[in-house]
Coordinates of N, CA and C and ligand atoms in Angstrom, one line a residue:
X1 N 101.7 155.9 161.2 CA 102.9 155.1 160.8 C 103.2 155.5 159.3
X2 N 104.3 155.2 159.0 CA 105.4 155.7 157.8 C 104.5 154.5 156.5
X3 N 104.2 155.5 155.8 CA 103.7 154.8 154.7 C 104.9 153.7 153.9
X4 N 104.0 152.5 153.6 CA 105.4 151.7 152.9 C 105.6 151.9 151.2
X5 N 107.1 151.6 151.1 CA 107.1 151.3 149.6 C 107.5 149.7 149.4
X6 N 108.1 149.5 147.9 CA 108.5 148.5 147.3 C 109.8 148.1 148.6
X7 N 110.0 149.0 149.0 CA 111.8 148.2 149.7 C 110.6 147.5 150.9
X8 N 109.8 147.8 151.4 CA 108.9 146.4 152.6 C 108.4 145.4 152.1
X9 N 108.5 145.3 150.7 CA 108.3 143.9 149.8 C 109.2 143.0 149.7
X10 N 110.1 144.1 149.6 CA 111.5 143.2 149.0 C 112.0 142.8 150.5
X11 N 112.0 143.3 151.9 CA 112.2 142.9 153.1 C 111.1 141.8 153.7
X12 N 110.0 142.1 153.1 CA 109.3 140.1 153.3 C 109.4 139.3 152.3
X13 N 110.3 139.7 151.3 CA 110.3 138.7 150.2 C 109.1 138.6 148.9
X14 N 108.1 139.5 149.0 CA 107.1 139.9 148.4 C 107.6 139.7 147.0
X15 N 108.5 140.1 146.8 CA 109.0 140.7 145.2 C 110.3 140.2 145.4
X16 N 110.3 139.5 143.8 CA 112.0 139.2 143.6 C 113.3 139.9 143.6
X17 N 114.3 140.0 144.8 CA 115.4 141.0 144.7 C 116.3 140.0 144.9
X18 N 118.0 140.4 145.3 CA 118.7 139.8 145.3 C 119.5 139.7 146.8
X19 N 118.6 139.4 148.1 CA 119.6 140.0 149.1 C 120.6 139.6 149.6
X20 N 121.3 139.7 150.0 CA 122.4 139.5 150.2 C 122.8 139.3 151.7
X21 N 122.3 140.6 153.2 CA 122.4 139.7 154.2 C 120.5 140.6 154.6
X22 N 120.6 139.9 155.7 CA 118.9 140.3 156.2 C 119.4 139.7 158.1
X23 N 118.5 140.7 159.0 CA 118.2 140.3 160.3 C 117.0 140.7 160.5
X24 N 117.1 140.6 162.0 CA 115.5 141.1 162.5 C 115.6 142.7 161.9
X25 N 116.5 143.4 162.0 CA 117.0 144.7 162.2 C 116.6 145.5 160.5
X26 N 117.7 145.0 159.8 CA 118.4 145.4 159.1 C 118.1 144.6 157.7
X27 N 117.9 144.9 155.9 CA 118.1 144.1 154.6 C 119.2 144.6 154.1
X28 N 119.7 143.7 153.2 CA 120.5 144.7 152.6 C 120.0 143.6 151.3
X29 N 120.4 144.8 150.0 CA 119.8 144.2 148.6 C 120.8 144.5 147.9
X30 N 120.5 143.8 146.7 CA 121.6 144.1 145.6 C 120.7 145.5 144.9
X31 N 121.4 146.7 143.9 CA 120.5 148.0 143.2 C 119.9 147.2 142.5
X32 N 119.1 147.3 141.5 CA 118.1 146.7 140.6 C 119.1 147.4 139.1
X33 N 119.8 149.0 139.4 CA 120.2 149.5 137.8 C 121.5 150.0 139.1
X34 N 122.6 149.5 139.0 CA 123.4 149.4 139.7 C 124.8 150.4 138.6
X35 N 125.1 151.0 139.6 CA 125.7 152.1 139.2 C 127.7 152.3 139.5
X36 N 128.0 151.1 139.9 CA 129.5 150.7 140.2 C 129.4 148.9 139.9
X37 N 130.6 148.3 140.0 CA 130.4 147.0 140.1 C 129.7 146.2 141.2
X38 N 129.8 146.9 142.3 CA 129.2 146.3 143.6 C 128.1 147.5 143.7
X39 N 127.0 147.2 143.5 CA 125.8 148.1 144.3 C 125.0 148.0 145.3
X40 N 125.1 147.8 146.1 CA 124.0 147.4 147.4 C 123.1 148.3 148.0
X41 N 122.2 147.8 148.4 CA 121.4 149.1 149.4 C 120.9 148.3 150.7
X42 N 121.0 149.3 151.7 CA 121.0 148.8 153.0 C 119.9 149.6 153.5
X43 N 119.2 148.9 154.2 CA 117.8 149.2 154.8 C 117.4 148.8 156.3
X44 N 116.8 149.9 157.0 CA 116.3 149.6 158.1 C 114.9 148.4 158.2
X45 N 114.5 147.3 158.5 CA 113.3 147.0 158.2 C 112.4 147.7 158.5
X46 N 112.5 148.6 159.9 CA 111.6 149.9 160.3 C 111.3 150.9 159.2
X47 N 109.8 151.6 158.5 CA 110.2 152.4 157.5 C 110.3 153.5 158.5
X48 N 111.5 154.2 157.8 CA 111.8 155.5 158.0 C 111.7 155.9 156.9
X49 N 111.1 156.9 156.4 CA 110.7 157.5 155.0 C 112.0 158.6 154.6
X50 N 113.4 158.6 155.4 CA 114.3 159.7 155.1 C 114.9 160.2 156.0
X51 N 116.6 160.6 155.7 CA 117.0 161.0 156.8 C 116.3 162.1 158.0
X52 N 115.3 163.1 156.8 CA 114.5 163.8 157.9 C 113.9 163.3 159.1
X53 N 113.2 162.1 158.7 CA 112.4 161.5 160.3 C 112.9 160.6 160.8
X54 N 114.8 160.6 161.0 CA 115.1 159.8 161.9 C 115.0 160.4 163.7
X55 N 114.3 159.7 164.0 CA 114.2 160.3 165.3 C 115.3 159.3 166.2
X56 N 115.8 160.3 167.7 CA 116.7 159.9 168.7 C 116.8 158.3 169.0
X57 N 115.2 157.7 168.7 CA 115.5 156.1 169.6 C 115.7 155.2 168.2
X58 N 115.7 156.0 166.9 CA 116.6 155.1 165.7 C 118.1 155.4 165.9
X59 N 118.6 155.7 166.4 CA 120.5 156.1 166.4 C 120.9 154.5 166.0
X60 N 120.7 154.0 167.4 CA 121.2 152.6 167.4 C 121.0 151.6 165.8
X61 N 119.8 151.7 165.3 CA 119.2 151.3 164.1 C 120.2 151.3 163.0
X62 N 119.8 152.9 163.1 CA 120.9 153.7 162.0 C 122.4 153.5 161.8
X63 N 123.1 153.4 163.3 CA 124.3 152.8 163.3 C 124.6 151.4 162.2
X64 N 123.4 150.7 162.7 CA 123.4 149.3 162.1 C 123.8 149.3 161.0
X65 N 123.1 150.0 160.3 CA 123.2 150.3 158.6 C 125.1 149.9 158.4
X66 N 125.6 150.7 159.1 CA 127.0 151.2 158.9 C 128.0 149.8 159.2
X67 N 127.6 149.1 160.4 CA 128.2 147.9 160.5 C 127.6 146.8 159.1
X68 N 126.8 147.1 159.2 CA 126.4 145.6 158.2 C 127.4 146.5 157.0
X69 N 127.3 147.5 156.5 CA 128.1 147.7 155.3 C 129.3 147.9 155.3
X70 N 129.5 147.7 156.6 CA 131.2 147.2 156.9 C 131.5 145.9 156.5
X71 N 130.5 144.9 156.9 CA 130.5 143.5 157.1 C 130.6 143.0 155.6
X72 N 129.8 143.6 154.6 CA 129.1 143.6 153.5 C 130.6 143.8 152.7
X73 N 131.2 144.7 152.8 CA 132.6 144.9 152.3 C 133.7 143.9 152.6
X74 N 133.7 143.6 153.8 CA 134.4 143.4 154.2 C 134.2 141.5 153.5
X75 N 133.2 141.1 153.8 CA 132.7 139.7 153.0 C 133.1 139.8 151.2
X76 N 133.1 140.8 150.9 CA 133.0 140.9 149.3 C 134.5 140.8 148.8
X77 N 135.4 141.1 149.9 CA 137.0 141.6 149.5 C 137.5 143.0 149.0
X78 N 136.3 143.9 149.3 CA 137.2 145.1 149.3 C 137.0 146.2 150.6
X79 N 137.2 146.3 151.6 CA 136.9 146.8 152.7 C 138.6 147.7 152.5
X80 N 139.3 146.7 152.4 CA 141.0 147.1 152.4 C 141.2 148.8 151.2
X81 N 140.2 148.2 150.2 CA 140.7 149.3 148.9 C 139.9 150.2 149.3
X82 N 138.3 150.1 150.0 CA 137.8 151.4 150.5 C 136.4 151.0 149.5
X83 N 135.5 152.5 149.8 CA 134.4 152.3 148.9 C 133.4 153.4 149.6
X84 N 132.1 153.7 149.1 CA 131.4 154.7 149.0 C 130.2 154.5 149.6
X85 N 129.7 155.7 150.9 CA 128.6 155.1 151.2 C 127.7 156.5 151.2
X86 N 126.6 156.2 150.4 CA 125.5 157.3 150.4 C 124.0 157.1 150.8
X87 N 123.8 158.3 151.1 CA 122.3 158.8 151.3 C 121.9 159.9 151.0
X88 N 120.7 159.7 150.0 CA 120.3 160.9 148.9 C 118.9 160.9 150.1
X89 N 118.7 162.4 150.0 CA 117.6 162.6 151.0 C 116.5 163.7 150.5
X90 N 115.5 163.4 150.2 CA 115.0 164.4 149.7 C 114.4 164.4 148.0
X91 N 114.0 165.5 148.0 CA 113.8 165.7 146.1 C 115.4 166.1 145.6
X92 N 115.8 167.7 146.4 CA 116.9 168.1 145.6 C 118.3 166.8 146.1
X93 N 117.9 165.8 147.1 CA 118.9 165.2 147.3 C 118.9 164.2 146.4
X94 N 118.0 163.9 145.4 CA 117.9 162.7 144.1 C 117.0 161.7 145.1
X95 N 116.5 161.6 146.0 CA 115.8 160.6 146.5 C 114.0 159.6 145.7
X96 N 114.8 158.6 145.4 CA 113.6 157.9 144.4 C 112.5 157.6 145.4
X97 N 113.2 156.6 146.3 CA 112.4 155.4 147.3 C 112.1 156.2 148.6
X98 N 110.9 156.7 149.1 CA 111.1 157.0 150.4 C 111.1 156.0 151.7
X99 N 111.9 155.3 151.5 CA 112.2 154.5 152.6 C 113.5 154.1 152.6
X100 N 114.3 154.9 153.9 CA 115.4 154.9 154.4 C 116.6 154.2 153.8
X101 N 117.4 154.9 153.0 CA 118.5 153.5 152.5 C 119.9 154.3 152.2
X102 N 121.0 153.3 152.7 CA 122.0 153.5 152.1 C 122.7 152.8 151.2
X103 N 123.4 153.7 149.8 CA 124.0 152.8 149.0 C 125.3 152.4 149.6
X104 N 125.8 151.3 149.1 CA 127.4 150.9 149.2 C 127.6 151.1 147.8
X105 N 128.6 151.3 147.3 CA 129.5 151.5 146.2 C 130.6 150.6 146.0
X106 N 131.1 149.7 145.7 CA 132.5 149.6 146.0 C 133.1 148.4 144.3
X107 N 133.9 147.7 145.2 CA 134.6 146.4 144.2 C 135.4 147.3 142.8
X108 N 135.5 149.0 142.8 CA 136.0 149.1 141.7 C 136.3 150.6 142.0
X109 N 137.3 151.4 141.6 CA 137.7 153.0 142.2 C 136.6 153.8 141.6
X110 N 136.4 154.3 142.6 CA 135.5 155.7 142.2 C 135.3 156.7 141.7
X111 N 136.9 156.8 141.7 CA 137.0 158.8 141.5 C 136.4 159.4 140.3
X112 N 136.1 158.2 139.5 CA 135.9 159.2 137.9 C 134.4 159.1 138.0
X113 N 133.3 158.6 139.0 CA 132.1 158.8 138.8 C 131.2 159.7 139.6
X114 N 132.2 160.8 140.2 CA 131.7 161.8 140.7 C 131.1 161.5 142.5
X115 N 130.4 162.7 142.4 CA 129.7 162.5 143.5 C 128.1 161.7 144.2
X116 N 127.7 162.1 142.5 CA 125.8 161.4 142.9 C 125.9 160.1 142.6
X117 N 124.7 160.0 143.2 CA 124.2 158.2 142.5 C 123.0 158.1 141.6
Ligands
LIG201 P1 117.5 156.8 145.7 O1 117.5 157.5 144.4 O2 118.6 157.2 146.6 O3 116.1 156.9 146.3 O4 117.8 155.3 145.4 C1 116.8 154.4 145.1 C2 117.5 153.2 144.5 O5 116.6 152.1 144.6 C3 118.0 153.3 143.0 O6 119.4 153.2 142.9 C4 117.2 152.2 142.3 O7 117.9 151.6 141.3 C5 116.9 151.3 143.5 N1 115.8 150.4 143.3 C6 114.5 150.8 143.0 N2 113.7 149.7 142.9 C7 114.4 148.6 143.2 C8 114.2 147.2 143.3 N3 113.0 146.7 143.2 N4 115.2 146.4 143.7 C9 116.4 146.9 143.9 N5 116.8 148.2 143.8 C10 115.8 149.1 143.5

């Protein structure tokens, strides 16, 4: 099994974060050093340590991710103006946490803050 980090704390509540929606499935958190006006990160509760070891019977999982940060936008008021969703994977990909996450970006235009997070 996938060794854990801090984000399986913060998915039982171990440690103080800020979340915002949670199911059996799926967390999603506010960033801790948040890098747009709206920073979220969305999480499998399963660790997946990175896009590398998503295997075939996570698709459905993974999907999830995507809907909740639809939902997540779409609750906040900007789904209409648009917004950014990433996954850094890896060393050369900037990856801190090895356990599966995507940022949401949004509530403010993007263009001048490039590509990374
Ligand atoms: P990455 O560089 O893609 O692995 O992103 C990891 C993200 O996790 C960074 O944006 C951090 O600011 C964020 N982060 C690390 N620890 C915490 C925490 N305890 N609560 C919320 N966000 C965190």
């Amino acid at each position: 099994m996938a060794e854990e980090t801090i984000f399986s704390k913060i998915i039982r509540h171990e440690i103080p974060s800020e979340i915002v929606y949670q199911d059996d499935f799926v967390t999603a958190f506010k960033d801790i050093a948040p890098k747009a006006k709206v920073h979220i990160l969305i999480i499998p509760n399963k660790v997946i340590p990175s896009v590398n070891e998503i295997e075939p019977e996570d698709e459905i999982l993974v999907g999830k991710l995507f809907t909740v940060a639809k939902k997540i936008a779409k609750d906040l008021g900007f789904a209409e103006n648009g917004y950014r969703l990433i996954f850094n994977c890896g060393r050369d990909g900037g990856q801190e946490v090895a356990h599966l996450h995507m940022h949401l970006l949004g509530g403010e235009p993007l263009h001048s803050k490039g590509f990374c997070n």
